[in-house]
């Protein structure tokens, strides 16, 4: 066991199992990161450049894209660096910074998805009051709250982690996680575990409850509505539901993988479920909204056709 006074860095042990195929992993993760950046920047660019898309739903989609870039950038560039590093060592300060970024990414994602469910609830269940409840001022307030509250609240939570001293240096993942770091402490962590549980419960269970409430009300209204209205509600809500289920499944994967010993499973599968919510949500969200939402799809195709025409004229 290492002396607590000497632990100022940690070893990300999971990288040792990637040594034999590190160049393949490097190429795959680099391509995934570039694809995530391109797709999300494309969605942001299309929504920003088209005034016809300057409505609450699309502004929330734009925020999902920004958060997707934030989350993937918090992980993949450093993951690429570690793949090429001989030691796989990370300093305490950088480990804490990564924990802060990755956890706030997840909490912000849930908050944005909850706000989007509220938008759909008002649009379908109380359409006559939509512009009153989802005014420009309210949209700005909801977006600011979705970002600042997780960033501030988890900042207070991670301060507790900075007060710990550590007796071990080995983290069995490819990135730092608060739960894993707290487990390495030399002393009793009951308070930290309780605070962590309350924090996760609030930032995860509260948005999920809000989303479920919104869709229960939407289903209740749809049961009484005409077939045409039900179909319209379904097509309006489908992209959000897909994005929510995709991220929720990824988050459950990560919780299970972190909390339980899963060494009996192949390493590649363990890595997949550990990284799912950090890679596949930012990757699939722009695809889901780009393909499913008619207005975004139309504007995207217009931009592609315009770019192709410009290329032909230049040649």
XYZ file of C-alpha atoms in Angstrom:
315
model
C 0.000 0.000 0.000
C 1.271 3.476 -0.907
C 1.752 6.123 1.770
C -1.111 8.657 1.575
C 1.335 11.568 1.547
C 2.949 10.315 -1.668
C -0.133 9.700 -3.818
C -0.266 12.617 -6.244
C -0.954 10.601 -9.391
C -2.810 7.473 -10.453
C -2.416 4.644 -12.958
C -5.289 4.010 -15.377
C -4.898 0.244 -15.406
C -7.391 -0.462 -18.203
C -4.949 0.867 -20.806
C -2.552 -2.014 -20.160
C -5.081 -4.385 -21.733
C -5.147 -2.230 -24.871
C -1.394 -2.355 -25.521
C -1.399 -5.039 -28.211
C -3.997 -3.260 -30.333
C -3.309 0.317 -29.272
C -2.809 1.596 -32.833
C -6.118 0.101 -33.902
C -7.861 1.604 -30.855
C -6.176 4.947 -31.531
C -7.452 4.987 -35.121
C -10.991 3.952 -34.157
C -11.320 6.513 -31.351
C -9.801 9.282 -33.475
C -12.273 8.608 -36.290
C -15.170 8.470 -33.817
C -14.113 11.782 -32.284
C -13.809 13.489 -35.671
C -17.216 12.111 -36.651
C -18.757 13.364 -33.386
C -17.291 16.829 -33.967
C -18.421 16.985 -37.600
C -21.983 15.789 -36.950
C -22.601 18.005 -33.925
C -20.994 21.080 -35.487
C -23.117 20.464 -38.583
C -26.309 20.424 -36.486
C -25.222 23.572 -34.626
C -24.305 25.288 -37.905
C -27.595 24.412 -39.616
C -29.710 25.573 -36.659
C -27.663 28.749 -36.171
C -27.685 29.748 -39.851
C -31.377 29.110 -40.542
C -33.812 31.586 -38.975
C -36.639 29.132 -39.633
C -35.054 26.882 -36.969
C -34.780 29.563 -34.275
C -37.478 27.969 -32.132
C -37.240 26.434 -28.632
C -37.126 22.781 -29.716
C -34.232 23.379 -32.121
C -32.388 25.575 -29.630
C -32.562 22.692 -27.142
C -31.265 20.312 -29.848
C -28.405 22.744 -30.413
C -27.588 22.592 -26.697
C -27.541 18.789 -26.834
C -24.983 19.064 -29.631
C -22.833 21.518 -27.651
C -22.938 19.217 -24.620
C -22.051 16.243 -26.810
C -18.909 18.048 -27.964
C -18.129 18.994 -24.352
C -18.462 15.403 -23.121
C -16.530 13.710 -25.917
C -13.768 16.337 -25.761
C -13.461 15.718 -22.021
C -12.613 12.089 -22.761
C -11.320 11.204 -26.224
C -8.312 13.544 -26.740
C -6.822 12.443 -23.417
C -7.739 8.819 -24.168
C -5.739 9.085 -27.410
C -2.806 10.530 -25.482
C -2.934 7.720 -22.918
C -3.017 5.060 -25.631
C 0.376 6.284 -26.836
C 1.767 6.886 -23.336
C 4.072 4.203 -21.856
C 3.067 4.819 -18.227
C -0.724 5.489 -18.346
C -0.278 7.826 -15.389
C -2.581 10.743 -14.610
C -1.988 13.465 -12.041
C -4.453 14.032 -9.204
C -5.334 17.490 -10.525
C -6.001 16.235 -14.049
C -7.951 13.278 -12.677
C -10.217 15.612 -10.685
C -10.672 17.869 -13.730
C -11.686 14.874 -15.850
C -14.113 13.693 -13.166
C -15.697 17.149 -13.063
C -16.071 17.401 -16.845
C -17.391 13.877 -17.428
C -19.873 13.935 -14.550
C -21.206 17.406 -15.385
C -21.589 16.317 -19.019
C -23.881 13.508 -17.873
C -25.888 15.689 -15.498
C -26.268 18.469 -18.094
C -27.483 15.907 -20.647
C -30.229 14.715 -18.298
C -31.219 18.320 -17.503
C -31.466 19.271 -21.197
C -33.493 16.140 -21.962
C -35.825 16.995 -19.059
C -36.289 20.546 -20.361
C -37.014 19.153 -23.835
C -39.681 16.847 -22.387
C -41.275 19.884 -20.705
C -41.276 21.653 -24.083
C -43.026 18.666 -25.717
C -45.516 18.428 -22.827
C -46.544 22.082 -23.188
C -46.660 21.865 -27.006
C -48.962 18.821 -27.007
C -50.955 19.106 -23.778
C -51.304 22.895 -23.510
C -50.762 24.244 -27.042
C -52.762 27.445 -26.478
C -50.409 28.435 -23.651
C -47.193 27.359 -25.417
C -45.870 30.840 -26.168
C -46.598 31.950 -22.619
C -44.817 29.028 -20.903
C -42.053 28.623 -23.492
C -41.291 32.276 -24.163
C -37.856 33.460 -25.267
C -37.082 34.595 -21.729
C -38.124 31.235 -20.268
C -36.100 29.315 -22.868
C -32.975 31.299 -22.023
C -33.608 30.746 -18.313
C -34.091 26.984 -18.755
C -30.921 26.663 -20.837
C -28.852 28.670 -18.359
C -30.250 26.602 -15.477
C -29.550 23.328 -17.328
C -25.873 24.272 -17.536
C -25.085 26.357 -14.466
C -26.850 24.228 -11.871
C -24.981 20.959 -12.621
C -21.686 22.829 -13.070
C -22.089 24.574 -9.713
C -23.653 21.760 -7.680
C -21.188 19.086 -8.762
C -18.367 21.569 -8.180
C -19.380 21.597 -4.515
C -19.524 17.790 -4.512
C -16.041 17.357 -5.965
C -14.580 19.703 -3.347
C -15.207 16.866 -0.861
C -13.142 14.527 -3.039
C -10.231 16.977 -3.081
C -10.058 16.721 0.725
C -9.344 12.975 0.637
C -5.983 11.271 0.985
C -5.343 8.118 -1.003
C -3.667 4.808 -0.228
C -3.723 3.282 -3.705
C -2.892 4.541 -7.193
C -4.685 2.060 -9.432
C -7.935 2.964 -11.217
C -9.355 0.045 -13.274
C -10.789 2.240 -16.056
C -9.630 4.286 -19.041
C -10.770 7.495 -17.320
C -11.196 8.837 -13.795
C -14.565 8.435 -12.078
C -15.525 9.924 -8.737
C -16.769 6.635 -7.297
C -13.509 4.883 -8.212
C -11.369 7.664 -6.762
C -13.273 7.769 -3.461
C -12.766 4.006 -3.098
C -8.991 4.576 -3.051
C -9.207 6.760 0.067
C -7.341 5.735 3.230
C -10.144 6.785 5.547
C -13.876 6.337 6.056
C -15.838 7.690 3.080
C -19.388 7.287 4.391
C -20.106 11.018 4.064
C -18.662 11.139 0.535
C -20.678 8.086 -0.517
C -23.875 9.601 0.907
C -23.266 12.947 -0.822
C -22.446 11.151 -4.071
C -25.611 9.065 -3.857
C -27.782 12.121 -3.155
C -26.122 14.058 -5.981
C -26.565 11.289 -8.537
C -30.123 10.593 -7.368
C -31.111 14.238 -7.713
C -29.439 14.867 -11.061
C -30.614 11.575 -12.550
C -33.868 10.595 -10.826
C -35.402 14.085 -10.828
C -34.966 14.650 -14.600
C -36.126 11.082 -15.311
C -39.220 11.656 -13.150
C -39.907 14.900 -15.001
C -39.557 13.140 -18.365
C -41.824 10.271 -17.299
C -44.448 12.703 -15.968
C -44.386 14.633 -19.257
C -44.869 11.503 -21.345
C -47.591 10.105 -19.092
C -49.519 13.336 -19.671
C -48.786 13.202 -23.411
C -50.031 9.591 -23.633
C -53.160 10.551 -21.675
C -53.916 13.331 -24.158
C -53.121 11.139 -27.177
C -55.559 8.432 -26.064
C -58.391 10.955 -26.372
C -57.087 12.545 -29.578
C -57.688 11.664 -33.223
C -55.398 9.317 -35.182
C -53.889 12.271 -37.017
C -53.110 14.055 -33.742
C -51.619 10.889 -32.247
C -49.368 10.416 -35.272
C -48.234 14.040 -35.122
C -47.464 13.720 -31.405
C -45.529 10.499 -32.020
C -43.392 11.984 -34.785
C -42.734 15.058 -32.633
C -41.699 13.052 -29.566
C -39.888 10.127 -31.218
C -36.461 11.826 -31.617
C -36.461 12.976 -27.998
C -37.519 9.538 -26.751
C -34.778 7.855 -28.789
C -32.149 10.287 -27.474
C -33.368 9.832 -23.894
C -33.477 6.015 -24.016
C -30.071 5.901 -25.709
C -28.459 8.046 -23.007
C -30.313 6.317 -20.160
C -29.162 2.881 -21.347
C -25.583 4.159 -21.613
C -25.754 5.609 -18.091
C -27.111 2.336 -16.684
C -24.280 0.481 -18.425
C -21.735 2.768 -16.752
C -23.311 2.468 -13.283
C -23.393 -1.337 -13.489
C -19.841 -1.529 -14.831
C -18.510 0.781 -12.095
C -20.383 -0.705 -9.148
C -19.993 -4.425 -9.832
C -17.047 -6.680 -10.568
C -17.367 -7.777 -14.196
C -13.958 -9.323 -14.828
C -15.641 -12.488 -16.104
C -16.772 -10.545 -19.190
C -14.464 -9.909 -22.185
C -12.417 -6.739 -21.821
C -13.735 -5.276 -25.097
C -17.324 -5.593 -23.881
C -16.507 -3.990 -20.526
C -14.837 -1.080 -22.299
C -17.801 -0.726 -24.669
C -20.388 -0.431 -21.888
C -18.104 1.903 -19.923
C -17.685 4.324 -22.835
C -21.150 4.006 -24.379
C -22.727 7.111 -22.812
C -19.631 9.210 -23.561
C -19.326 8.274 -27.228
C -22.567 6.929 -28.650
C -24.904 9.601 -27.276
C -22.876 12.471 -28.815
C -22.548 10.371 -31.970
C -26.185 9.313 -32.352
C -28.013 12.454 -31.149
C -27.210 14.514 -34.277
C -28.091 11.501 -36.440
C -31.411 11.007 -34.617
C -32.408 14.658 -34.943
C -30.875 15.125 -38.383
C -32.833 12.217 -39.837
C -36.029 12.360 -37.762
C -36.811 16.074 -37.528
C -38.178 17.217 -40.884
C -37.086 20.864 -40.698
C -33.505 20.018 -39.712
C -33.320 17.308 -42.381
C -34.592 19.661 -45.093
C -32.164 22.439 -44.163
C -29.307 19.945 -43.933
C -30.038 18.614 -47.435
C -30.239 22.174 -48.758
C -26.804 22.910 -47.318
C -25.367 19.722 -48.834
C -26.847 20.477 -52.279
C -25.603 24.064 -52.070
C -22.104 22.881 -51.159
C -22.102 20.387 -54.049
C -23.181 23.081 -56.531
C -20.461 25.428 -55.296
C -17.907 22.661 -55.708
C -19.045 21.942 -59.280
C -18.884 25.602 -60.288
C -15.391 25.966 -58.790
C -14.131 22.995 -60.821
